[in-house]
Amino acid sequence: MTTAILAIDQGTTNSKAVLVSTTGEILSRGASPVGLALPQPGWVEQSPERIWASVQEAMSACLSQAPTVEILGIAISNQRESVTIWDAETGKSLGPVISWQCRRTAPVCAELNAAGHSPMVLGLTGLPIDPMFPAPKMKWLLDRAPAGRPVRLGTIDSWLIHCLTDGAVHACDASNAARSQLYDLNRQTWSDALCDLFGVPKSALPKVCDSAALFGVTRNVLGLADGTPIAAAVGDSHAALFGHGAFNPGDGKVTFGTGSSIMTTLPRFIAPELGITTTIAWSIDGKPTYAFEGNILVSAAALPWMVEILGLPDVQALVDLAATAGPAGPGFVPAFVGLGAPHWHADARALFSGITFNTTRAQMARAVTDSMAFQVHDVFKAMSAQSPTPLGRLYADGGPSQNTFLMQCVADTLGHEIFQCDAPEASALGAAYLAGLCLGVWPDLVAIAALPRARTAVPPRPTDAGARLEVWQDAIFRSTLPTTSTMGE
């Protein structure tokens, strides 16, 4: 009988399940939508029950299409920085999932930054104080939970492990802990100082495990045998980096999705500067691998928005229109929920700049598609300036990475070759490889790096990217000018 690993990839808009054979082949897939709620301007949340239901639906769809297999274990990759709260005794959720996109904690973060706490937080966690990160969201949830009840707080990997084990296990992996802003990256432990600063009790936090580890076993999950080991958990962006086999310092990847994540592997922990972050990419056998990362809050999510504005049939029509634009045109900044790396401006606003009576629909479309490449450029430039090793192979994954025009724009803007990867399930595959490492399917990283992968090199071409970048930089400046908005208050 064929043996396989069932990988769950829980994302912002969809939950996916992918069955991966022990030769690295994808045997079947399943997916189910999640849904987002926007209760106030700048607020983004989800239902924890719906997330779990969507995961079950995705697993059911995946297994119904699969050949007869023996499932060796479960792997989890998950959307990061989104957090929720549940009752420690009953297992019932006590609040929403506050999304990584949510800006409701912007006022609290501004107060902490004004009070001078940023250097200490950055030095311990590699992260700036920003509404994207979970710690202040956890405090927000705690303040609205029923008094006197023991609670559990966790990122989405923790919530799924809780659900898969029928409440028996409260755990997360080191990569997700590293994004919480409560974890000391050097000491590899929850920080008393950070928990005190953000008002989060350590007793509510999960046990931190390696990314490749036996977290627990399944219990009372429809379609899965009780006792199936959960053998890996890892943040989705980290999982994609691992899935590409980017194990050499300086190698990296860009994941294009709702937002984008640029990540490059480091030889050691380096406190970040210039608006990027340092994180734990993954942890194996108690040893963390570190990485630089730049988180872009809105990337491909701007494309369907512009499709609707221009009255086009779909995103491909938008990209085709953008390809016809001339060399000049307006700038566009997709700061719908503020700006992430490397600018970190919570109050920035989305805008077009430089529009004239001569501006065409094609030029507006091109400004939107260019914004994806320009945001990557800004992060890549900051990483290059701080990396102790030259930046090497750069892989691109996520849905938009399959579009040749978009990826050529990225390569041209960076002036750096990228590898367009036919790997829409990069995060799921990375999690599956980690689970396989834990279960002994693959002996080491060398064996995982040798697994077959479909890649197409996209070398940079001489272009007018310099002029377009000047327009972009001016638009960035304008987007961060003070406004009278009260978003998040």
GROMACS .gro file of C-alpha atoms in nm:
model
  489
    1MET     CA    1   0.000   0.000   0.000
    2THR     CA    2   0.119   0.353  -0.081
    3THR     CA    3   0.223   0.559   0.220
    4ALA     CA    4   0.176   0.935   0.238
    5ILE     CA    5   0.170   1.243   0.455
    6LEU     CA    6  -0.143   1.457   0.478
    7ALA     CA    7  -0.042   1.823   0.476
    8ILE     CA    8  -0.282   2.093   0.590
    9ASP     CA    9  -0.216   2.443   0.456
   10GLN     CA   10  -0.445   2.682   0.642
   11GLY     CA   11  -0.434   3.020   0.467
   12THR     CA   12  -0.605   3.356   0.494
   13THR     CA   13  -0.874   3.288   0.236
   14ASN     CA   14  -0.869   2.910   0.195
   15SER     CA   15  -0.777   2.593   0.376
   16LYS     CA   16  -0.605   2.332   0.163
   17ALA     CA   17  -0.515   1.970   0.215
   18VAL     CA   18  -0.251   1.794   0.008
   19LEU     CA   19  -0.160   1.426   0.018
   20VAL     CA   20   0.214   1.385  -0.044
   21SER     CA   21   0.372   1.048  -0.118
   22THR     CA   22   0.704   0.942   0.027
   23THR     CA   23   0.863   1.015  -0.311
   24GLY     CA   24   0.746   1.377  -0.289
   25GLU     CA   25   0.463   1.332  -0.540
   26ILE     CA   26   0.129   1.507  -0.482
   27LEU     CA   27  -0.141   1.238  -0.489
   28SER     CA   28  -0.451   1.451  -0.432
   29ARG     CA   29  -0.572   1.794  -0.323
   30GLY     CA   30  -0.869   1.949  -0.151
   31ALA     CA   31  -0.967   2.304  -0.062
   32SER     CA   32  -1.237   2.498   0.117
   33PRO     CA   33  -1.291   2.875   0.160
   34VAL     CA   34  -1.265   3.042   0.499
   35GLY     CA   35  -1.409   3.393   0.477
   36LEU     CA   36  -1.313   3.726   0.634
   37ALA     CA   37  -1.516   3.972   0.842
   38LEU     CA   38  -1.448   4.347   0.841
   39PRO     CA   39  -1.645   4.478   1.140
   40GLN     CA   40  -1.480   4.822   1.139
   41PRO     CA   41  -1.237   5.009   0.914
   42GLY     CA   42  -0.897   4.849   0.958
   43TRP     CA   43  -1.035   4.552   1.153
   44VAL     CA   44  -1.003   4.204   0.999
   45GLU     CA   45  -1.117   3.888   1.174
   46GLN     CA   46  -1.225   3.530   1.112
   47SER     CA   47  -1.423   3.261   1.285
   48PRO     CA   48  -1.210   2.995   1.457
   49GLU     CA   49  -1.493   2.744   1.413
   50ARG     CA   50  -1.510   2.819   1.042
   51ILE     CA   51  -1.135   2.775   1.009
   52TRP     CA   52  -1.156   2.431   1.168
   53ALA     CA   53  -1.461   2.339   0.957
   54SER     CA   54  -1.282   2.447   0.638
   55VAL     CA   55  -0.981   2.232   0.731
   56GLN     CA   56  -1.206   1.931   0.780
   57GLU     CA   57  -1.379   1.999   0.447
   58ALA     CA   58  -1.044   2.031   0.269
   59MET     CA   59  -0.915   1.706   0.423
   60SER     CA   60  -1.235   1.526   0.328
   61ALA     CA   61  -1.216   1.650  -0.032
   62CYS     CA   62  -0.849   1.554  -0.055
   63LEU     CA   63  -0.897   1.204   0.084
   64SER     CA   64  -1.207   1.137  -0.127
   65GLN     CA   65  -0.998   1.187  -0.442
   66ALA     CA   66  -0.696   0.992  -0.320
   67PRO     CA   67  -0.593   0.636  -0.395
   68THR     CA   68  -0.591   0.392  -0.108
   69VAL     CA   69  -0.306   0.505   0.113
   70GLU     CA   70  -0.168   0.466   0.460
   71ILE     CA   71  -0.136   0.809   0.621
   72LEU     CA   72   0.190   0.815   0.812
   73GLY     CA   73   0.130   1.152   0.973
   74ILE     CA   74  -0.017   1.501   0.959
   75ALA     CA   75   0.173   1.820   0.874
   76ILE     CA   76   0.047   2.174   0.931
   77SER     CA   77   0.142   2.498   0.762
   78ASN     CA   78  -0.060   2.800   0.867
   79GLN     CA   79  -0.126   3.167   0.815
   80ARG     CA   80   0.092   3.349   1.064
   81GLU     CA   81   0.038   3.629   1.317
   82SER     CA   82  -0.335   3.553   1.334
   83VAL     CA   83  -0.439   3.460   1.688
   84THR     CA   84  -0.738   3.339   1.882
   85ILE     CA   85  -0.848   3.244   2.234
   86TRP     CA   86  -1.039   2.948   2.376
   87ASP     CA   87  -1.149   2.806   2.710
   88ALA     CA   88  -0.881   2.580   2.856
   89GLU     CA   89  -1.140   2.345   3.012
   90THR     CA   90  -1.423   2.328   2.759
   91GLY     CA   91  -1.218   2.393   2.444
   92LYS     CA   92  -1.478   2.641   2.321
   93SER     CA   93  -1.361   2.954   2.143
   94LEU     CA   94  -1.397   3.278   2.338
   95GLY     CA   95  -1.336   3.527   2.060
   96PRO     CA   96  -1.261   3.572   1.694
   97VAL     CA   97  -0.940   3.497   1.512
   98ILE     CA   98  -0.780   3.840   1.483
   99SER     CA   99  -0.613   3.838   1.143
  100TRP     CA  100  -0.254   3.928   1.067
  101GLN     CA  101  -0.403   4.205   0.851
  102CYS     CA  102  -0.596   4.361   1.139
  103ARG     CA  103  -0.493   4.707   1.260
  104ARG     CA  104  -0.715   4.735   1.570
  105THR     CA  105  -0.413   4.744   1.801
  106ALA     CA  106  -0.249   5.038   1.620
  107PRO     CA  107  -0.313   5.285   1.909
  108VAL     CA  108  -0.158   5.046   2.165
  109CYS     CA  109   0.145   4.988   1.942
  110ALA     CA  110   0.188   5.362   1.895
  111GLU     CA  111   0.188   5.410   2.273
  112LEU     CA  112   0.448   5.137   2.325
  113ASN     CA  113   0.671   5.282   2.055
  114ALA     CA  114   0.635   5.632   2.201
  115ALA     CA  115   0.729   5.496   2.543
  116GLY     CA  116   1.060   5.371   2.402
  117HIS     CA  117   1.003   4.995   2.415
  118SER     CA  118   1.088   4.927   2.052
  119PRO     CA  119   1.466   4.864   2.092
  120MET     CA  120   1.413   4.602   2.362
  121VAL     CA  121   1.139   4.425   2.167
  122LEU     CA  122   1.338   4.431   1.844
  123GLY     CA  123   1.649   4.299   2.016
  124LEU     CA  124   1.466   4.002   2.172
  125THR     CA  125   1.226   3.911   1.894
  126GLY     CA  126   1.367   4.055   1.571
  127LEU     CA  127   1.030   4.228   1.519
  128PRO     CA  128   0.917   4.591   1.535
  129ILE     CA  129   0.619   4.687   1.749
  130ASP     CA  130   0.343   4.686   1.489
  131PRO     CA  131  -0.027   4.587   1.478
  132MET     CA  132   0.059   4.295   1.250
  133PHE     CA  133   0.212   4.093   1.532
  134PRO     CA  134   0.014   3.886   1.785
  135ALA     CA  135   0.116   4.006   2.131
  136PRO     CA  136  -0.112   4.314   2.152
  137LYS     CA  137  -0.391   4.118   1.980
  138MET     CA  138  -0.365   3.856   2.255
  139LYS     CA  139  -0.410   4.127   2.516
  140TRP     CA  140  -0.713   4.258   2.327
  141LEU     CA  141  -0.868   3.911   2.333
  142LEU     CA  142  -0.786   3.859   2.700
  143ASP     CA  143  -0.949   4.186   2.797
  144ARG     CA  144  -1.276   4.070   2.638
  145ALA     CA  145  -1.276   3.709   2.757
  146PRO     CA  146  -1.503   3.597   3.044
  147ALA     CA  147  -1.342   3.675   3.379
  148GLY     CA  148  -1.232   3.391   3.599
  149ARG     CA  149  -1.200   3.129   3.325
  150PRO     CA  150  -0.868   2.959   3.238
  151VAL     CA  151  -0.787   3.038   2.878
  152ARG     CA  152  -0.552   2.932   2.604
  153LEU     CA  153  -0.404   3.167   2.349
  154GLY     CA  154  -0.250   3.059   2.025
  155THR     CA  155  -0.165   3.111   1.664
  156ILE     CA  156  -0.349   2.905   1.404
  157ASP     CA  157  -0.115   2.607   1.431
  158SER     CA  158  -0.201   2.589   1.803
  159TRP     CA  159  -0.573   2.607   1.731
  160LEU     CA  160  -0.552   2.329   1.471
  161ILE     CA  161  -0.340   2.108   1.699
  162HIS     CA  162  -0.601   2.164   1.971
  163CYS     CA  163  -0.880   2.063   1.731
  164LEU     CA  164  -0.696   1.765   1.582
  165THR     CA  165  -0.616   1.625   1.927
  166ASP     CA  166  -0.965   1.697   2.065
  167GLY     CA  167  -0.818   1.945   2.312
  168ALA     CA  168  -0.545   1.717   2.448
  169VAL     CA  169  -0.247   1.928   2.331
  170HIS     CA  170  -0.168   2.299   2.355
  171ALA     CA  171   0.146   2.350   2.148
  172CYS     CA  172   0.300   2.549   1.866
  173ASP     CA  173   0.623   2.536   1.671
  174ALA     CA  174   0.924   2.765   1.703
  175SER     CA  175   0.858   2.947   1.374
  176ASN     CA  176   0.510   3.052   1.486
  177ALA     CA  177   0.632   3.137   1.836
  178ALA     CA  178   0.898   3.357   1.674
  179ARG     CA  179   0.623   3.567   1.512
  180SER     CA  180   0.430   3.620   1.837
  181GLN     CA  181   0.650   3.902   1.972
  182LEU     CA  182   0.661   3.717   2.304
  183TYR     CA  183   0.943   3.473   2.223
  184ASP     CA  184   1.310   3.535   2.295
  185LEU     CA  185   1.480   3.416   1.976
  186ASN     CA  186   1.823   3.372   2.133
  187ARG     CA  187   1.715   3.196   2.452
  188GLN     CA  188   1.444   2.994   2.272
  189THR     CA  189   1.181   3.056   2.537
  190TRP     CA  190   0.879   3.269   2.617
  191SER     CA  191   1.012   3.596   2.759
  192ASP     CA  192   0.897   3.713   3.102
  193ALA     CA  193   0.984   4.071   3.010
  194LEU     CA  194   0.779   4.063   2.690
  195CYS     CA  195   0.482   3.889   2.854
  196ASP     CA  196   0.483   4.157   3.124
  197LEU     CA  197   0.512   4.438   2.869
  198PHE     CA  198   0.217   4.318   2.661
  199GLY     CA  199   0.010   4.188   2.954
  200VAL     CA  200  -0.006   3.825   2.840
  201PRO     CA  201   0.025   3.545   3.101
  202LYS     CA  202   0.272   3.272   3.012
  203SER     CA  203   0.029   3.015   3.152
  204ALA     CA  204  -0.204   3.077   2.857
  205LEU     CA  205   0.066   3.024   2.594
  206PRO     CA  206   0.139   2.694   2.417
  207LYS     CA  207   0.438   2.468   2.462
  208VAL     CA  208   0.698   2.547   2.194
  209CYS     CA  209   0.826   2.250   1.993
  210ASP     CA  210   1.056   2.196   1.697
  211SER     CA  211   0.896   2.243   1.356
  212ALA     CA  212   0.960   1.873   1.289
  213ALA     CA  213   0.829   1.709   1.605
  214LEU     CA  214   0.561   1.477   1.739
  215PHE     CA  215   0.304   1.729   1.863
  216GLY     CA  216   0.040   1.472   1.950
  217VAL     CA  217  -0.200   1.229   1.785
  218THR     CA  218  -0.540   1.270   1.628
  219ARG     CA  219  -0.855   1.199   1.823
  220ASN     CA  220  -1.218   1.212   1.708
  221VAL     CA  221  -1.140   1.365   1.368
  222LEU     CA  222  -1.381   1.252   1.099
  223GLY     CA  223  -1.202   1.058   0.823
  224LEU     CA  224  -0.877   1.012   1.017
  225ALA     CA  225  -0.779   0.717   1.230
  226ASP     CA  226  -0.730   0.798   1.597
  227GLY     CA  227  -0.363   0.796   1.686
  228THR     CA  228  -0.233   0.945   1.358
  229PRO     CA  229   0.075   1.147   1.457
  230ILE     CA  230   0.092   1.522   1.401
  231ALA     CA  231   0.456   1.536   1.296
  232ALA     CA  232   0.515   1.895   1.182
  233ALA     CA  233   0.386   2.247   1.224
  234VAL     CA  234   0.536   2.556   1.066
  235GLY     CA  235   0.433   2.901   0.947
  236ASP     CA  236   0.329   2.902   0.583
  237SER     CA  237   0.603   3.135   0.461
  238HIS     CA  238   0.869   2.934   0.646
  239ALA     CA  239   0.722   2.615   0.503
  240ALA     CA  240   0.756   2.750   0.150
  241LEU     CA  241   1.121   2.838   0.210
  242PHE     CA  242   1.182   2.485   0.338
  243GLY     CA  243   0.986   2.335   0.050
  244HIS     CA  244   1.213   2.507  -0.202
  245GLY     CA  245   1.519   2.357  -0.034
  246ALA     CA  246   1.661   2.704   0.036
  247PHE     CA  247   1.900   2.570   0.296
  248ASN     CA  248   2.212   2.772   0.203
  249PRO     CA  249   2.266   3.114   0.369
  250GLY     CA  250   2.154   3.385   0.129
  251ASP     CA  251   1.904   3.167  -0.059
  252GLY     CA  252   1.549   3.293  -0.037
  253LYS     CA  253   1.198   3.306  -0.173
  254VAL     CA  254   0.910   3.539  -0.243
  255THR     CA  255   0.563   3.408  -0.171
  256PHE     CA  256   0.296   3.606  -0.355
  257GLY     CA  257  -0.054   3.597  -0.217
  258THR     CA  258  -0.296   3.827  -0.037
  259GLY     CA  259   0.020   3.983   0.099
  260SER     CA  260   0.375   3.878   0.020
  261SER     CA  261   0.664   3.744   0.221
  262ILE     CA  262   1.027   3.773   0.121
  263MET     CA  263   1.257   3.550   0.324
  264THR     CA  264   1.629   3.469   0.304
  265THR     CA  265   1.817   3.215   0.512
  266LEU     CA  266   2.079   3.339   0.760
  267PRO     CA  267   2.386   3.165   0.905
  268ARG     CA  268   2.304   3.297   1.256
  269PHE     CA  269   2.075   3.534   1.445
  270ILE     CA  270   2.124   3.894   1.333
  271ALA     CA  271   1.928   4.179   1.488
  272PRO     CA  272   1.754   4.347   1.193
  273GLU     CA  273   1.766   4.707   1.079
  274LEU     CA  274   1.623   4.907   0.788
  275GLY     CA  275   1.266   4.787   0.836
  276ILE     CA  276   1.297   4.411   0.791
  277THR     CA  277   1.263   4.144   1.058
  278THR     CA  278   1.457   3.844   1.180
  279THR     CA  279   1.272   3.522   1.247
  280ILE     CA  280   1.319   3.152   1.308
  281ALA     CA  281   1.270   2.986   0.970
  282TRP     CA  282   1.236   2.641   1.129
  283SER     CA  283   1.375   2.439   1.417
  284ILE     CA  284   1.504   2.083   1.387
  285ASP     CA  285   1.655   1.876   1.669
  286GLY     CA  286   1.648   2.179   1.896
  287LYS     CA  287   1.853   2.389   1.655
  288PRO     CA  288   1.691   2.694   1.496
  289THR     CA  289   1.764   2.818   1.145
  290TYR     CA  290   1.723   3.195   1.125
  291ALA     CA  291   1.606   3.408   0.836
  292PHE     CA  292   1.553   3.769   0.736
  293GLU     CA  293   1.198   3.846   0.637
  294GLY     CA  294   1.001   4.132   0.494
  295ASN     CA  295   0.622   4.117   0.526
  296ILE     CA  296   0.415   4.302   0.266
  297LEU     CA  297   0.060   4.353   0.387
  298VAL     CA  298  -0.120   4.386   0.053
  299SER     CA  299   0.019   4.239  -0.267
  300ALA     CA  300  -0.196   4.035  -0.507
  301ALA     CA  301  -0.508   4.139  -0.314
  302ALA     CA  302  -0.490   4.470  -0.503
  303LEU     CA  303  -0.541   4.295  -0.837
  304PRO     CA  304  -0.908   4.189  -0.805
  305TRP     CA  305  -0.983   4.528  -0.651
  306MET     CA  306  -0.849   4.700  -0.963
  307VAL     CA  307  -1.030   4.450  -1.186
  308GLU     CA  308  -1.358   4.569  -1.037
  309ILE     CA  309  -1.262   4.938  -1.058
  310LEU     CA  310  -1.179   4.908  -1.429
  311GLY     CA  311  -1.472   4.681  -1.508
  312LEU     CA  312  -1.254   4.400  -1.640
  313PRO     CA  313  -1.359   4.034  -1.652
  314ASP     CA  314  -1.074   3.891  -1.445
  315VAL     CA  315  -0.718   3.934  -1.317
  316GLN     CA  316  -0.563   3.797  -1.636
  317ALA     CA  317  -0.738   4.072  -1.832
  318LEU     CA  318  -0.586   4.326  -1.593
  319VAL     CA  319  -0.236   4.185  -1.642
  320ASP     CA  320  -0.282   4.177  -2.020
  321LEU     CA  321  -0.393   4.541  -2.013
  322ALA     CA  322  -0.096   4.638  -1.796
  323ALA     CA  323   0.143   4.478  -2.046
  324THR     CA  324   0.028   4.730  -2.311
  325ALA     CA  325   0.112   5.039  -2.104
  326GLY     CA  326   0.382   5.278  -2.218
  327PRO     CA  327   0.694   5.361  -2.018
  328ALA     CA  328   0.542   5.651  -1.822
  329GLY     CA  329   0.248   5.642  -1.586
  330PRO     CA  330   0.119   5.708  -1.235
  331GLY     CA  331   0.233   5.549  -0.913
  332PHE     CA  332   0.014   5.329  -0.695
  333VAL     CA  333   0.067   5.228  -0.331
  334PRO     CA  334  -0.160   4.944  -0.205
  335ALA     CA  335  -0.161   5.064   0.157
  336PHE     CA  336  -0.519   4.958   0.221
  337VAL     CA  337  -0.428   4.846   0.574
  338GLY     CA  338  -0.109   5.048   0.616
  339LEU     CA  339   0.240   4.961   0.497
  340GLY     CA  340   0.451   4.672   0.617
  341ALA     CA  341   0.819   4.609   0.549
  342PRO     CA  342   1.039   4.795   0.511
  343HIS     CA  343   0.832   5.108   0.577
  344TRP     CA  344   0.619   4.999   0.876
  345HIS     CA  345   0.368   5.281   0.861
  346ALA     CA  346   0.035   5.177   1.015
  347ASP     CA  347  -0.140   5.498   0.907
  348ALA     CA  348  -0.031   5.497   0.542
  349ARG     CA  349  -0.316   5.502   0.290
  350ALA     CA  350  -0.361   5.352  -0.053
  351LEU     CA  351  -0.337   5.605  -0.333
  352PHE     CA  352  -0.263   5.678  -0.696
  353SER     CA  353  -0.026   5.967  -0.762
  354GLY     CA  354   0.070   6.153  -1.076
  355ILE     CA  355  -0.260   6.105  -1.257
  356THR     CA  356  -0.322   6.349  -1.546
  357PHE     CA  357  -0.581   6.379  -1.825
  358ASN     CA  358  -0.340   6.170  -2.034
  359THR     CA  359  -0.337   5.879  -1.791
  360THR     CA  360  -0.479   5.566  -1.951
  361ARG     CA  361  -0.653   5.262  -1.810
  362ALA     CA  362  -0.351   5.056  -1.915
  363GLN     CA  363  -0.117   5.282  -1.718
  364MET     CA  364  -0.336   5.253  -1.409
  365ALA     CA  365  -0.339   4.875  -1.447
  366ARG     CA  366   0.041   4.876  -1.483
  367ALA     CA  367   0.082   5.089  -1.171
  368VAL     CA  368  -0.109   4.827  -0.973
  369THR     CA  369   0.087   4.531  -1.111
  370ASP     CA  370   0.414   4.721  -1.067
  371SER     CA  371   0.334   4.779  -0.699
  372MET     CA  372   0.386   4.408  -0.637
  373ALA     CA  373   0.738   4.421  -0.780
  374PHE     CA  374   0.828   4.754  -0.620
  375GLN     CA  375   0.736   4.638  -0.270
  376VAL     CA  376   0.955   4.330  -0.318
  377HIS     CA  377   1.235   4.559  -0.444
  378ASP     CA  378   1.225   4.771  -0.128
  379VAL     CA  379   1.254   4.466   0.096
  380PHE     CA  380   1.520   4.299  -0.120
  381LYS     CA  381   1.731   4.617  -0.112
  382ALA     CA  382   1.712   4.632   0.269
  383MET     CA  383   1.805   4.264   0.299
  384SER     CA  384   2.099   4.300   0.063
  385ALA     CA  385   2.238   4.583   0.274
  386GLN     CA  386   2.234   4.372   0.593
  387SER     CA  387   2.299   4.017   0.477
  388PRO     CA  388   2.635   3.872   0.585
  389THR     CA  389   2.636   3.663   0.267
  390PRO     CA  390   2.544   3.762  -0.088
  391LEU     CA  391   2.183   3.693  -0.173
  392GLY     CA  392   2.172   3.382  -0.389
  393ARG     CA  393   1.895   3.184  -0.553
  394LEU     CA  394   1.556   3.352  -0.518
  395TYR     CA  395   1.247   3.135  -0.567
  396ALA     CA  396   0.897   3.267  -0.639
  397ASP     CA  397   0.582   3.082  -0.538
  398GLY     CA  398   0.214   3.151  -0.481
  399GLY     CA  399  -0.060   3.195  -0.740
  400PRO     CA  400   0.072   3.515  -0.906
  401SER     CA  401   0.416   3.354  -0.949
  402GLN     CA  402   0.271   3.151  -1.237
  403ASN     CA  403   0.219   3.467  -1.443
  404THR     CA  404   0.523   3.524  -1.663
  405PHE     CA  405   0.463   3.898  -1.709
  406LEU     CA  406   0.441   3.962  -1.335
  407MET     CA  407   0.753   3.758  -1.260
  408GLN     CA  408   0.950   3.927  -1.539
  409CYS     CA  409   0.857   4.262  -1.379
  410VAL     CA  410   0.995   4.137  -1.048
  411ALA     CA  411   1.323   4.013  -1.200
  412ASP     CA  412   1.368   4.336  -1.398
  413THR     CA  413   1.298   4.556  -1.097
  414LEU     CA  414   1.536   4.363  -0.871
  415GLY     CA  415   1.804   4.321  -1.136
  416HIS     CA  416   1.832   3.967  -0.998
  417GLU     CA  417   1.743   3.631  -1.149
  418ILE     CA  418   1.442   3.462  -0.995
  419PHE     CA  419   1.320   3.105  -1.030
  420GLN     CA  420   0.956   3.075  -1.120
  421CYS     CA  421   0.839   2.763  -0.939
  422ASP     CA  422   0.555   2.543  -1.050
  423ALA     CA  423   0.471   2.487  -0.686
  424PRO     CA  424   0.128   2.621  -0.591
  425GLU     CA  425   0.145   2.393  -0.287
  426ALA     CA  426   0.494   2.509  -0.176
  427SER     CA  427   0.385   2.563   0.185
  428ALA     CA  428   0.207   2.229   0.209
  429LEU     CA  429   0.506   2.050   0.055
  430GLY     CA  430   0.747   2.218   0.298
  431ALA     CA  431   0.536   2.109   0.593
  432ALA     CA  432   0.514   1.757   0.452
  433TYR     CA  433   0.893   1.742   0.412
  434LEU     CA  434   0.935   1.846   0.776
  435ALA     CA  435   0.691   1.577   0.886
  436GLY     CA  436   0.876   1.324   0.672
  437LEU     CA  437   1.201   1.426   0.838
  438CYS     CA  438   1.044   1.370   1.179
  439LEU     CA  439   0.898   1.033   1.079
  440GLY     CA  440   1.216   0.908   0.910
  441VAL     CA  441   1.079   0.917   0.555
  442TRP     CA  442   1.377   1.130   0.449
  443PRO     CA  443   1.702   1.103   0.645
  444ASP     CA  444   1.828   1.460   0.619
  445LEU     CA  445   1.817   1.794   0.439
  446VAL     CA  446   2.038   1.664   0.159
  447ALA     CA  447   1.773   1.408   0.067
  448ILE     CA  448   1.499   1.671   0.080
  449ALA     CA  449   1.699   1.914  -0.136
  450ALA     CA  450   1.738   1.637  -0.394
  451LEU     CA  451   1.363   1.587  -0.442
  452PRO     CA  452   1.244   1.686  -0.793
  453ARG     CA  453   1.112   2.040  -0.835
  454ALA     CA  454   0.985   2.219  -1.148
  455ARG     CA  455   1.156   2.559  -1.189
  456THR     CA  456   1.200   2.814  -1.467
  457ALA     CA  457   1.478   3.073  -1.453
  458VAL     CA  458   1.366   3.432  -1.518
  459PRO     CA  459   1.675   3.650  -1.577
  460PRO     CA  460   1.647   4.030  -1.551
  461ARG     CA  461   1.634   4.243  -1.867
  462PRO     CA  462   1.736   4.604  -1.925
  463THR     CA  463   1.423   4.815  -1.860
  464ASP     CA  464   1.298   5.156  -1.754
  465ALA     CA  465   1.253   5.027  -1.397
  466GLY     CA  466   1.465   5.312  -1.256
  467ALA     CA  467   1.222   5.578  -1.375
  468ARG     CA  468   0.924   5.380  -1.252
  469LEU     CA  469   1.090   5.336  -0.913
  470GLU     CA  470   1.126   5.713  -0.878
  471VAL     CA  471   0.752   5.750  -0.934
  472TRP     CA  472   0.694   5.471  -0.681
  473GLN     CA  473   0.914   5.633  -0.417
  474ASP     CA  474   0.728   5.962  -0.453
  475ALA     CA  475   0.398   5.777  -0.419
  476ILE     CA  476   0.523   5.605  -0.102
  477PHE     CA  477   0.611   5.944   0.046
  478ARG     CA  478   0.265   6.080  -0.033
  479SER     CA  479   0.090   5.774   0.112
  480THR     CA  480   0.254   5.829   0.451
  481LEU     CA  481   0.160   6.197   0.488
  482PRO     CA  482  -0.057   6.264   0.797
  483THR     CA  483  -0.432   6.226   0.753
  484THR     CA  484  -0.733   6.285   0.974
  485SER     CA  485  -0.837   5.919   0.958
  486THR     CA  486  -0.939   5.745   1.282
  487MET     CA  487  -0.885   5.389   1.158
  488GLY     CA  488  -0.835   5.151   1.445
  489GLU     CA  489  -0.952   5.393   1.715
   0.00000   0.00000   0.00000
